[in-house]
Coordinates of C-alpha atoms and ligand atoms in Angstrom, one line a residue:
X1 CA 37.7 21.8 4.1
X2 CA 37.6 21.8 7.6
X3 CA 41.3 21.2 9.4
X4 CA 41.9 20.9 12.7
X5 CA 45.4 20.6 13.3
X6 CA 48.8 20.5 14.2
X7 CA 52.4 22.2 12.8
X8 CA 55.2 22.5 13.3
X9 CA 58.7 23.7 11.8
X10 CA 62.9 23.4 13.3
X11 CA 65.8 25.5 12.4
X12 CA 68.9 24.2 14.0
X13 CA 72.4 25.2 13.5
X14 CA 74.1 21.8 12.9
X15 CA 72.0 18.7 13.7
X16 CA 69.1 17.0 11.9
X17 CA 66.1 18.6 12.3
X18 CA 63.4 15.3 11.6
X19 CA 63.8 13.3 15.4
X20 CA 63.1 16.7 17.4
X21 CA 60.1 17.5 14.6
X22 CA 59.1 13.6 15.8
X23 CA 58.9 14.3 19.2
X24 CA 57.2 17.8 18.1
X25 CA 54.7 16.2 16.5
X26 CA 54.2 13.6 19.4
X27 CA 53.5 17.0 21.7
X28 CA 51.0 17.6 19.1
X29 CA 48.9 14.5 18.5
X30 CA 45.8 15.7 20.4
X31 CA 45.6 18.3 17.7
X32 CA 45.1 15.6 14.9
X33 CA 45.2 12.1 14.8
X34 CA 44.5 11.2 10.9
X35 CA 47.9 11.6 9.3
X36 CA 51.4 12.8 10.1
X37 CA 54.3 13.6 8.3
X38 CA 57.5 15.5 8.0
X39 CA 59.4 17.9 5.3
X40 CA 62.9 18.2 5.4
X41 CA 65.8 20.1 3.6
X42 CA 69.4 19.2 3.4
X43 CA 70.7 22.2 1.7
X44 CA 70.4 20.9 -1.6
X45 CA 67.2 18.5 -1.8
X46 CA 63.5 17.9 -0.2
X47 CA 63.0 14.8 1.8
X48 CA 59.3 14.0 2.6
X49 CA 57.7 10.9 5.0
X50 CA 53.7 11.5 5.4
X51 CA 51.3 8.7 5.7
X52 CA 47.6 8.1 7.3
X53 CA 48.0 7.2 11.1
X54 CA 49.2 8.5 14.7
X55 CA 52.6 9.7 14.8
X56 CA 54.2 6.6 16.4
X57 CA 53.2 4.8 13.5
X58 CA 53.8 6.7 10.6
X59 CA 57.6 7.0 11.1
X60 CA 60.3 4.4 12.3
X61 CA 63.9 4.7 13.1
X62 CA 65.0 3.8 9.0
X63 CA 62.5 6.7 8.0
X64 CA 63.7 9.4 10.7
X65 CA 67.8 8.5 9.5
X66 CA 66.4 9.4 5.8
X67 CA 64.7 12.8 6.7
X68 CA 68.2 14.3 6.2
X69 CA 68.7 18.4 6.6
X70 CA 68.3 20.7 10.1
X71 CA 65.4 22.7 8.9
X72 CA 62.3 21.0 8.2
X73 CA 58.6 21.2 9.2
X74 CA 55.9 18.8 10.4
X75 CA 51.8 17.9 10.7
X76 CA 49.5 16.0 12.5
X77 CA 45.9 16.4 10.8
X78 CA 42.2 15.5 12.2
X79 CA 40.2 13.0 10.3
X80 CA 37.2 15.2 9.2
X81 CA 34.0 14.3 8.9
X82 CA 33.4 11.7 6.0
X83 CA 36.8 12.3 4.1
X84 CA 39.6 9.7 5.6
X85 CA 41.8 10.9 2.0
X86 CA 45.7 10.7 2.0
X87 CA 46.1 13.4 -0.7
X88 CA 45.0 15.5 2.3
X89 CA 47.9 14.5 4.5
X90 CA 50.4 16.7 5.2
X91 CA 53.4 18.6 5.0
X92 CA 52.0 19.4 0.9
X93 CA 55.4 19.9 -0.8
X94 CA 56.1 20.6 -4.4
X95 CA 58.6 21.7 -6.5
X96 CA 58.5 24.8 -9.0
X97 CA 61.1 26.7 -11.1
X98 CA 62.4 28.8 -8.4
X99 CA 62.9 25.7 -5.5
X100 CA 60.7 23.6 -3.1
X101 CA 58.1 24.7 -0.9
X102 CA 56.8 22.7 2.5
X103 CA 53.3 23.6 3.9
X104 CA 51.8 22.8 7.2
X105 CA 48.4 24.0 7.5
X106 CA 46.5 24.6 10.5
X107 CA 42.9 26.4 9.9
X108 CA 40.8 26.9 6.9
X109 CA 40.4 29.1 4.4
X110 CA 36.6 31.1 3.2
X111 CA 38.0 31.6 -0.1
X112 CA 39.9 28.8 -1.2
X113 CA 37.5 27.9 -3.5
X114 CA 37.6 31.3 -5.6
X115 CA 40.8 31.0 -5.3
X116 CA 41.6 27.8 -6.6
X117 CA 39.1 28.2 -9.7
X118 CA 41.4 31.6 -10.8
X119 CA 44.7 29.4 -10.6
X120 CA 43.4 26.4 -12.4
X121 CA 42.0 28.5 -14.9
X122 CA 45.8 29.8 -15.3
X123 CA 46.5 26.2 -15.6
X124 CA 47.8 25.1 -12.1
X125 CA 47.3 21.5 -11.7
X126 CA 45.6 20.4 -8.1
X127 CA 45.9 17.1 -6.7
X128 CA 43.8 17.6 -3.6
X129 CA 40.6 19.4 -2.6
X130 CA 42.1 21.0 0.7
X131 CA 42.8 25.1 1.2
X132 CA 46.5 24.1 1.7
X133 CA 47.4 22.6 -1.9
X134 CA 45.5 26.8 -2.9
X135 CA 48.1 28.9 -0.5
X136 CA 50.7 26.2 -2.2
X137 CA 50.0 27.5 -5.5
X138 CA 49.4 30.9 -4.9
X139 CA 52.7 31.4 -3.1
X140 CA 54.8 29.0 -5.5
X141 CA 53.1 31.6 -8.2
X142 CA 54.3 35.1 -6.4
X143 CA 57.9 33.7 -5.9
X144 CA 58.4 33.6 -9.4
X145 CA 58.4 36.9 -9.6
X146 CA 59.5 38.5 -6.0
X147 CA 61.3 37.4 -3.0
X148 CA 60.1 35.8 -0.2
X149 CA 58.4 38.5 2.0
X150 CA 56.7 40.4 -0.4
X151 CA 55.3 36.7 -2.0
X152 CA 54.4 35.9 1.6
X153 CA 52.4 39.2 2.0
X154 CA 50.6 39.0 -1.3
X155 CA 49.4 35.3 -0.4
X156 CA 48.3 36.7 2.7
X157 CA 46.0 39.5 1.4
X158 CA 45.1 37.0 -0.8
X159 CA 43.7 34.5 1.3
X160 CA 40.9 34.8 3.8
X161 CA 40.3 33.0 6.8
X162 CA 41.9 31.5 9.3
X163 CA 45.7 29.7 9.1
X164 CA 48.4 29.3 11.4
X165 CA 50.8 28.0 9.3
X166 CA 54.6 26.2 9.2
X167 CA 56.4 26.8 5.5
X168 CA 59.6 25.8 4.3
X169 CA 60.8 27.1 1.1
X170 CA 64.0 25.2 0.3
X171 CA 65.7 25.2 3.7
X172 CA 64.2 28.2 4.8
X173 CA 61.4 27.5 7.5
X174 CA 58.9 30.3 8.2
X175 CA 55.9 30.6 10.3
X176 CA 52.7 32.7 9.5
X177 CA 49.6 33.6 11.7
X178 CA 46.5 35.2 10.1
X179 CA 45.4 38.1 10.5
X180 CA 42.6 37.5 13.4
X181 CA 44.7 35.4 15.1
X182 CA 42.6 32.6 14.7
X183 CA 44.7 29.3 15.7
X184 CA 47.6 29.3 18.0
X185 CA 51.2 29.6 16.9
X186 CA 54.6 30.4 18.8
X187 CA 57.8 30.6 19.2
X188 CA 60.4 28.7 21.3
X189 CA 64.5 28.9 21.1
X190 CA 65.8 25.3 21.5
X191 CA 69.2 24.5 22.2
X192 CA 71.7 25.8 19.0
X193 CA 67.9 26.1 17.1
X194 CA 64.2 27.5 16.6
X195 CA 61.0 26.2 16.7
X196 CA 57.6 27.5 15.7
X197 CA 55.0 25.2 17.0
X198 CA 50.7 25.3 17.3
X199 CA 51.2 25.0 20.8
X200 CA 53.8 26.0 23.7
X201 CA 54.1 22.1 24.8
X202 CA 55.9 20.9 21.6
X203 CA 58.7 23.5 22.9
X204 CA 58.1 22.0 27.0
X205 CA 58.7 18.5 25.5
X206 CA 62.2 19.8 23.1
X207 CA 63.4 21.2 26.9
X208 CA 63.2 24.5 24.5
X209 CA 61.6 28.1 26.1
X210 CA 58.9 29.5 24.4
X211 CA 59.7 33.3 23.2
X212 CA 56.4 34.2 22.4
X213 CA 53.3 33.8 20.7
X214 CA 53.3 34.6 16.8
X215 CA 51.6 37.6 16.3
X216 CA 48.1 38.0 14.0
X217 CA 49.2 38.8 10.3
X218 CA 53.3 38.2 11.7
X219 CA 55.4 36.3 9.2
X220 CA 58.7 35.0 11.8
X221 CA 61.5 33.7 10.0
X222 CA 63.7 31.1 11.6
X223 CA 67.6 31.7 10.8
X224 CA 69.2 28.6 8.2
X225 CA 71.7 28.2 10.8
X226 CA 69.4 28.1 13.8
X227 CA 70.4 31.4 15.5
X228 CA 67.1 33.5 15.5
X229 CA 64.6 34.8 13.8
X230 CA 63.8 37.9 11.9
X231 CA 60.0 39.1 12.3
X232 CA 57.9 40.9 9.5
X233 CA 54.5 42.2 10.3
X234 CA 53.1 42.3 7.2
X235 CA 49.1 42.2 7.6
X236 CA 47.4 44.4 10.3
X237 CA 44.5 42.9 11.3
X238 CA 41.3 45.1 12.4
X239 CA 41.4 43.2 15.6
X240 CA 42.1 39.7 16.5
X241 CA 39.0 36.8 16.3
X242 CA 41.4 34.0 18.6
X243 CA 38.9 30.7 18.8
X244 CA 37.7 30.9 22.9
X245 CA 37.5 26.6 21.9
X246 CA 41.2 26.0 22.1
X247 CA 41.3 27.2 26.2
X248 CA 37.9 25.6 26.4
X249 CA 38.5 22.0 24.9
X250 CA 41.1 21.9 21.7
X251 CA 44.7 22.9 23.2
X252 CA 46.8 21.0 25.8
X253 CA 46.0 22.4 29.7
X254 CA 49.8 22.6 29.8
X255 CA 50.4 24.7 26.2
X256 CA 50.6 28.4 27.0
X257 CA 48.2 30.3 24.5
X258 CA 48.3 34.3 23.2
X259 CA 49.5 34.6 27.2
X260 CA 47.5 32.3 28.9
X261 CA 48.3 29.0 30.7
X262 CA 44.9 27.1 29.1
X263 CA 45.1 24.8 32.6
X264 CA 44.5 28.2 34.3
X265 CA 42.0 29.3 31.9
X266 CA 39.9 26.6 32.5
X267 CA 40.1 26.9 36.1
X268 CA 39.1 30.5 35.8
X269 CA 36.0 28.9 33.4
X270 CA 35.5 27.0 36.4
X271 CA 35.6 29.0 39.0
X272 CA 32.8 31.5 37.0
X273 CA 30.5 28.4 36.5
X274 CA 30.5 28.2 40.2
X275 CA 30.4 32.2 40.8
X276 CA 27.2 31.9 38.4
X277 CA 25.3 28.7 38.8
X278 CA 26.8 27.2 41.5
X279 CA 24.3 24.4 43.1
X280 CA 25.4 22.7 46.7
X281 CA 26.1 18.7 46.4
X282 CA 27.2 16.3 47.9
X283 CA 30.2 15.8 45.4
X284 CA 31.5 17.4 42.4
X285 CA 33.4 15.7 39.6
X286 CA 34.9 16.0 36.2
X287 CA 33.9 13.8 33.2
X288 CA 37.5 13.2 32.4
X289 CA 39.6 14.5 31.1
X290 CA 38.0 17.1 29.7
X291 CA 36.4 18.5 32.2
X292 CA 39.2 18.1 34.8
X293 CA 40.7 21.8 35.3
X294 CA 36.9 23.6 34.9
X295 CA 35.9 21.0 38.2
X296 CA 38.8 21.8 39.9
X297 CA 38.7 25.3 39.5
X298 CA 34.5 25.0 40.4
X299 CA 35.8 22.5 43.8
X300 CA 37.9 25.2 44.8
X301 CA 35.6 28.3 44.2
X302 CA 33.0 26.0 46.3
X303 CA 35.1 25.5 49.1
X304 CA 35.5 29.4 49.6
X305 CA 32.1 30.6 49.1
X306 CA 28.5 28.7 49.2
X307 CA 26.2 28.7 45.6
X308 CA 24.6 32.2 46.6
X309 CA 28.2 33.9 47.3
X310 CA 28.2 34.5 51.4
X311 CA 31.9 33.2 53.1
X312 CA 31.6 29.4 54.0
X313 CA 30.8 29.5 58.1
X314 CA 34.2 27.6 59.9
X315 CA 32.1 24.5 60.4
X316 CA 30.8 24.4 56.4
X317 CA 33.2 21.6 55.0
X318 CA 32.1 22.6 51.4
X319 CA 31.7 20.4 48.7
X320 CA 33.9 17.7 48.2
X321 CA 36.2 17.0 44.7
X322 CA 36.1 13.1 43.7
X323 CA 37.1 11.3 40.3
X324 CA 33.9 9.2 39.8
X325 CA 34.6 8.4 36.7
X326 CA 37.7 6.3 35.3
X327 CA 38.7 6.7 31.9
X328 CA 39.7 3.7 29.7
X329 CA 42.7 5.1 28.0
X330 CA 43.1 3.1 25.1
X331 CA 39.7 4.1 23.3
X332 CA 40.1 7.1 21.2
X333 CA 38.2 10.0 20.9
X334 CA 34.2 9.6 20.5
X335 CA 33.7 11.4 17.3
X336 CA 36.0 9.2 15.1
X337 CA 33.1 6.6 15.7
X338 CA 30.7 7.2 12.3
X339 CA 27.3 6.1 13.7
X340 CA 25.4 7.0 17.1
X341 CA 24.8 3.8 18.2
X342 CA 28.9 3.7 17.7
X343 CA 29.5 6.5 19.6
X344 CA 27.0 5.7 22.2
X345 CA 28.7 2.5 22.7
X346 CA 32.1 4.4 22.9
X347 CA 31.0 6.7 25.8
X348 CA 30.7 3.4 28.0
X349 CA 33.7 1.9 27.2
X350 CA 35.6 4.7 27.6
X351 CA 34.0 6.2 30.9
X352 CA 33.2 3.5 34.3
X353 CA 31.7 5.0 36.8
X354 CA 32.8 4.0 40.7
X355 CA 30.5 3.1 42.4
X356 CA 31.1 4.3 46.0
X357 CA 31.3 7.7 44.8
X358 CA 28.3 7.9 43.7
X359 CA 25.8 5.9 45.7
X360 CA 23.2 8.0 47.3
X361 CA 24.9 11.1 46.5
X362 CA 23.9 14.8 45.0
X363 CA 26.8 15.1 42.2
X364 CA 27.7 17.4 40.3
X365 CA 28.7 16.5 37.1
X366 CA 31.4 19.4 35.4
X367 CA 32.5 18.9 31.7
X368 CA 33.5 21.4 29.0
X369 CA 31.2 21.4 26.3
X370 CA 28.5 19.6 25.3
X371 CA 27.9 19.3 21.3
X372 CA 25.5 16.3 20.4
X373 CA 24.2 15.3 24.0
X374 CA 26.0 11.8 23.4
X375 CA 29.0 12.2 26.6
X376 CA 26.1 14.2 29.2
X377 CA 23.3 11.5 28.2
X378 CA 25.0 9.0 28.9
X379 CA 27.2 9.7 32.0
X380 CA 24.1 11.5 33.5
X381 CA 22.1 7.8 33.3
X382 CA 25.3 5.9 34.3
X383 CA 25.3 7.9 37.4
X384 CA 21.4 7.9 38.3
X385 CA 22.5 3.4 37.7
X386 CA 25.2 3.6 40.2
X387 CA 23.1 5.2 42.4
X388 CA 23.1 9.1 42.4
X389 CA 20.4 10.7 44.1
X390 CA 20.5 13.4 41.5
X391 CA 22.9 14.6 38.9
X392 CA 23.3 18.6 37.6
X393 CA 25.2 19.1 35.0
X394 CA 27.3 22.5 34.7
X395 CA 29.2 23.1 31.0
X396 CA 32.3 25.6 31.5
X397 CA 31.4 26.7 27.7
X398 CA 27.9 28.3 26.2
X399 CA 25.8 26.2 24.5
X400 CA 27.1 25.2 21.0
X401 CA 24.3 26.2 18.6
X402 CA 26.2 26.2 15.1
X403 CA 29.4 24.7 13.1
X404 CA 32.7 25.8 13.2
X405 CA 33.8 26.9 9.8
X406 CA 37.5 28.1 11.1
X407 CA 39.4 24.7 11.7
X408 CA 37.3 22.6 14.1
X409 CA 35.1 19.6 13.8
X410 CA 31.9 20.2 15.6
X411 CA 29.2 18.5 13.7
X412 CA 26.4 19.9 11.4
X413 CA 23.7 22.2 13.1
X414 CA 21.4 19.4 12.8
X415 CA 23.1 17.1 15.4
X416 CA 24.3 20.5 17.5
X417 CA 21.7 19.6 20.5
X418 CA 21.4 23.3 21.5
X419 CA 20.9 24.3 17.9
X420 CA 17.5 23.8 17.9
X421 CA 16.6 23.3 22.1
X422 CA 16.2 25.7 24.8
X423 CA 18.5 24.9 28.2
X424 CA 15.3 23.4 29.8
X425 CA 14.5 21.3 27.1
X426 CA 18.1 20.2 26.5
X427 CA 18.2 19.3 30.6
X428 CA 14.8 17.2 29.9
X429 CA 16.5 15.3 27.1
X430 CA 20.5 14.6 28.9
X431 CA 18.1 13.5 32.2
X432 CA 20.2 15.7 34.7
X433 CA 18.6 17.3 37.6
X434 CA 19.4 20.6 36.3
X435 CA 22.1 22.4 33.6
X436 CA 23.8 25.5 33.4
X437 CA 26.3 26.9 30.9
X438 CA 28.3 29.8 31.0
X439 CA 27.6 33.1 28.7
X440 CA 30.1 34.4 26.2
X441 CA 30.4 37.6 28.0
X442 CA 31.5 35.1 31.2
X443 CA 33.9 33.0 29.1
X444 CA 35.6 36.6 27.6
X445 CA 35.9 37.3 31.5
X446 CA 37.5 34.5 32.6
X447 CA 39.9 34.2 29.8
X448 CA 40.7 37.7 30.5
X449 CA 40.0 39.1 27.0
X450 CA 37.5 41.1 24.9
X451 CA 34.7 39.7 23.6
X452 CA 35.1 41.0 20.5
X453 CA 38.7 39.9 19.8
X454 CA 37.4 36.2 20.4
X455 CA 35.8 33.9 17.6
X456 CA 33.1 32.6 19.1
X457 CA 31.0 31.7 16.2
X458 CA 30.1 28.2 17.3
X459 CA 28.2 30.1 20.5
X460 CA 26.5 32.9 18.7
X461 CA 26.2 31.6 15.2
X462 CA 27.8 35.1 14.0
X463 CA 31.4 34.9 12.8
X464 CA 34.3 37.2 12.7
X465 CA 35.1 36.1 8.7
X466 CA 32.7 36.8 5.9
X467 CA 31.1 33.2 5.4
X468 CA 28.0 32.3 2.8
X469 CA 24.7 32.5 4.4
X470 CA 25.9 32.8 7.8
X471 CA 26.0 36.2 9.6
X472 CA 29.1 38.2 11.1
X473 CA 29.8 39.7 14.0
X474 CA 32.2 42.3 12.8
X475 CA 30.2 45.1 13.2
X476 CA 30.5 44.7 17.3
X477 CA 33.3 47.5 17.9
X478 CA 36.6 45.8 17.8
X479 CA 39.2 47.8 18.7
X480 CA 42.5 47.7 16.1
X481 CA 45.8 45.4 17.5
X482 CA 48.6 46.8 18.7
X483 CA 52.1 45.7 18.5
X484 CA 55.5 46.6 16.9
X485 CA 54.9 46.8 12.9
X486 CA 57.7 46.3 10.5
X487 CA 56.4 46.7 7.1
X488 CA 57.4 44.8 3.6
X489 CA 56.8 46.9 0.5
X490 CA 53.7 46.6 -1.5
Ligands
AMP501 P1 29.0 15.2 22.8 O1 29.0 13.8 23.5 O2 28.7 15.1 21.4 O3 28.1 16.1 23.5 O4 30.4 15.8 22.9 C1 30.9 16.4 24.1 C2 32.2 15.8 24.5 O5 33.1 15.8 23.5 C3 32.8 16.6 25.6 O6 33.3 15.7 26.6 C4 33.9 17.3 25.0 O7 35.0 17.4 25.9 C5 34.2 16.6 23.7 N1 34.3 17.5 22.6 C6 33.9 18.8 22.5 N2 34.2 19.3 21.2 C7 34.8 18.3 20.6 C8 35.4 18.2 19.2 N3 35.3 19.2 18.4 N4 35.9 17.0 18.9 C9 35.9 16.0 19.7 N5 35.4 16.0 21.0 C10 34.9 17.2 21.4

């Protein structure tokens, strides 16, 4: 089961943990929007809120006063396709023999399935069909026989796949990062406390500092009294396979990823897509907001050279940056509607075009991805309505050609539009005057990293994980991780 998400977990010397994991979450929301809830531990006892619906609605003030304890963890999960299920919300707690265990999941496992069979054939009881009930199990299983690390680090050689995760085993909160490195996770030291968050903004919005990013295969965990954090590496990974998707569209511009600022990152994306298919208009502008920091960073490249690379002359005013389209902010994402005509319908009310920006101009239309052709198609034929002489499209990301099976929603192949179309033919169908992507290769560039320690599998349609009837990319050379390693015993 696909799960996009968002975790979370607080260690704090001597305050309640649950209103700063609120405002956590709240940093969070753009990560998952189905569920949210919170696990807390007051030394003695579990105390759990989690319900379907945005953060500001699943808690109020009488539920926040009864999430007693300064450890706890939180989650904000993405409605997936078809399954709307509250046995899937999260924090998953249960209690065993040897204490209570929190989970926040953020990924999704290959082999939960396998996995899952072998412990309900040893008679473990399941309540859900997600991967995160499975690492439950499995770890609530290794405790009662060895201590935490070494149950943490069987669990992890155990399960394959991606998870950045956010655990709490009575009040001990812990944060683990697969091997690969797949989904963001971090570190911040808040005032008298810890945090371990998906993404560097929770910290921002706590007034916390982010120490760093958890590292592939790292288990960190946070102090009971909030005063630091001990680090065990216990799986080295071959090399990492961090998704290129969460600079590109997933994360916030102002989160801080694996050492990258992902606003910069997409104006680096931008600034390639000019360097590579630049094309001179009148005007350039962002569908918004996704496509915001890629046009700026494009505006910018344009202003210093033309579209074939010579110096702008002194009298060449360059292309000029506009907002052409205003963004209703109170409709939410497109792909929560169910049915194209839905989502069709929720392109227009989100997006209005203005109208003097427009009229009679060349305009260049800059957005991050494109994935079924519904945003492009549409904006491209609002445009050419208001008025726009023509309209080329330039994507900051390749084309997406297949599914993600690592923790985000990106449709079937079928309704992929570049799973089945060449660029000219996908240009024909969106309308646009003409369409240009960027290449893996130029994405690696301008997120300064290997190719081969991104996942990129929803560009190539090879993954860096062993998945059924899809091929890998593993045997590209990818060079081992470095890093301090502090080893639990076997
Ligand atoms: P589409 O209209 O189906 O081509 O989707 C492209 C638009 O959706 C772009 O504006 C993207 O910013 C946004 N987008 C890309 N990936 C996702 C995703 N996994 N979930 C929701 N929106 C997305």
């Amino acid at each position: 089961m696909t799960e996009k998400c968002g975790v979370v977990g607080i260690a704090f010397e001597d305050r309640n943990a649950a209103r700063p994991l609120y405002y956590g979450l709240y940093a969070l929301q753009h990560r998952g929007q189905e569920s949210a809830g919170i696990v807390t531990h007051d030394g003695f006892q579990q105390h759990s809120h989690v319900e379907m619906g945005l953060v500001g609605d699943v808690f109020d003030e009488d539920d926040l006063e009864s999430l007693n304890g300064s450890t706890g963890i939180g989650h904000v999960r993405y409605p997936t396709a078809g399954s709307v299920d509250s046995c899937c919300a999260q924090p998953f707690s249960v209690s065993f023999k040897s204490g209570s265990l929190g989970l926040s999941h953020n990924g999704n496992l290959v082999n939960a399935e396998e996995i899952r069979d072998e412990l309900a054939g040893l008679g473990h009881a399941f309540t859900s069909d997600g991967d995160t009930e499975v690492i439950a199990h499995d770890l609530a299983r290794n405790l009662l026989n060895e201590d935490l690390i070494r149950a943490v680090k069987r669990t992890m050689k155990r399960i394959h796949g991606s998870y950045s995760l956010t655990i709490m085993h009575d009040e001990t909160v812990m944060g683990v990062r697969d091997p690969q490195g797949n989904r963001p996770l971090c570190i911040g030291e808040l005032d008298n406390g810890y945090i371990i968050a998906s993404e560097s903004a929770a910290i921002d919005t706590l007034d916390g500092e982010l120490v760093r990013d958890v590292r592939p295969g790292e288990l960190v965990v946070l102090s009971e009294d909030g005063s630091g954090f001990d680090s065990y590496q216990l799986v080295e990974g071959e090399s990492t396979a961090h998704c290129f998707f969460e600079h590109v569209y997933f994360a916030r511009p102002d989160s801080r990823i694996d050492g990258k600022l992902v606003y910069e990152a997409r104006r680096n994306l931008g600034r390639k897509l000019w360097e590579e298919n630049g094309v001179e208009t009148d005007v350039v502008m962002p569908v918004p907001d996704s496509g915001r920091a890629f046009a700026s960073g494009y505006a910018d490249a344009a202003d210093e050279t033309t579209a074939t690379g010579e110096p702008r002359a002194e009298d060449d005013t360059g292309v000029e940056f506009a907002e052409g389209l205003m963004k209703n902010r109170y409709v939410g994402r497109t792909f929560i509607m169910p049915t194209q005509d839905e989502r069709e319908r929720a392109v227009r009310l989100k997006l209005n075009p203005i109208t003097s920006t427009v009229e009679g101009k060349t305009v260049t239309l800059i957005d991050d991805s494109i994935v079924r052709g519904t945003t492009s198609t549409q904006l491209v034929s609002l445009l050419k309505d208001c008025g726009a002489a023509e309209v080329h499209l330039r994507i900051g990301a390749p084309p997406i050609v297949a599914p993600c099976y690592m923790g985000i929603d990106m449709a079937t192949r079928e309704e992929l539009i570049a799973s089945d179309k060449t660029i000219p033919e996908i240009e024909d169908v969106i309308g646009a005057d003409s369409l240009a992507y960027l290449s893996p290769e130029s994405v690696a560039e301008a997120l300064g990293a290997l190719r081969s320690d991104l996942c990129m599998g929803c560009v190539t349609g090879e993954y860096p994980y062993d998945i059924e009837g899809e091929p890998t990319d593993r045997e590209v050379t990818r060079p081992a991780i470095g890093g301090q390693t502090i080893q639990a015993d076997d």
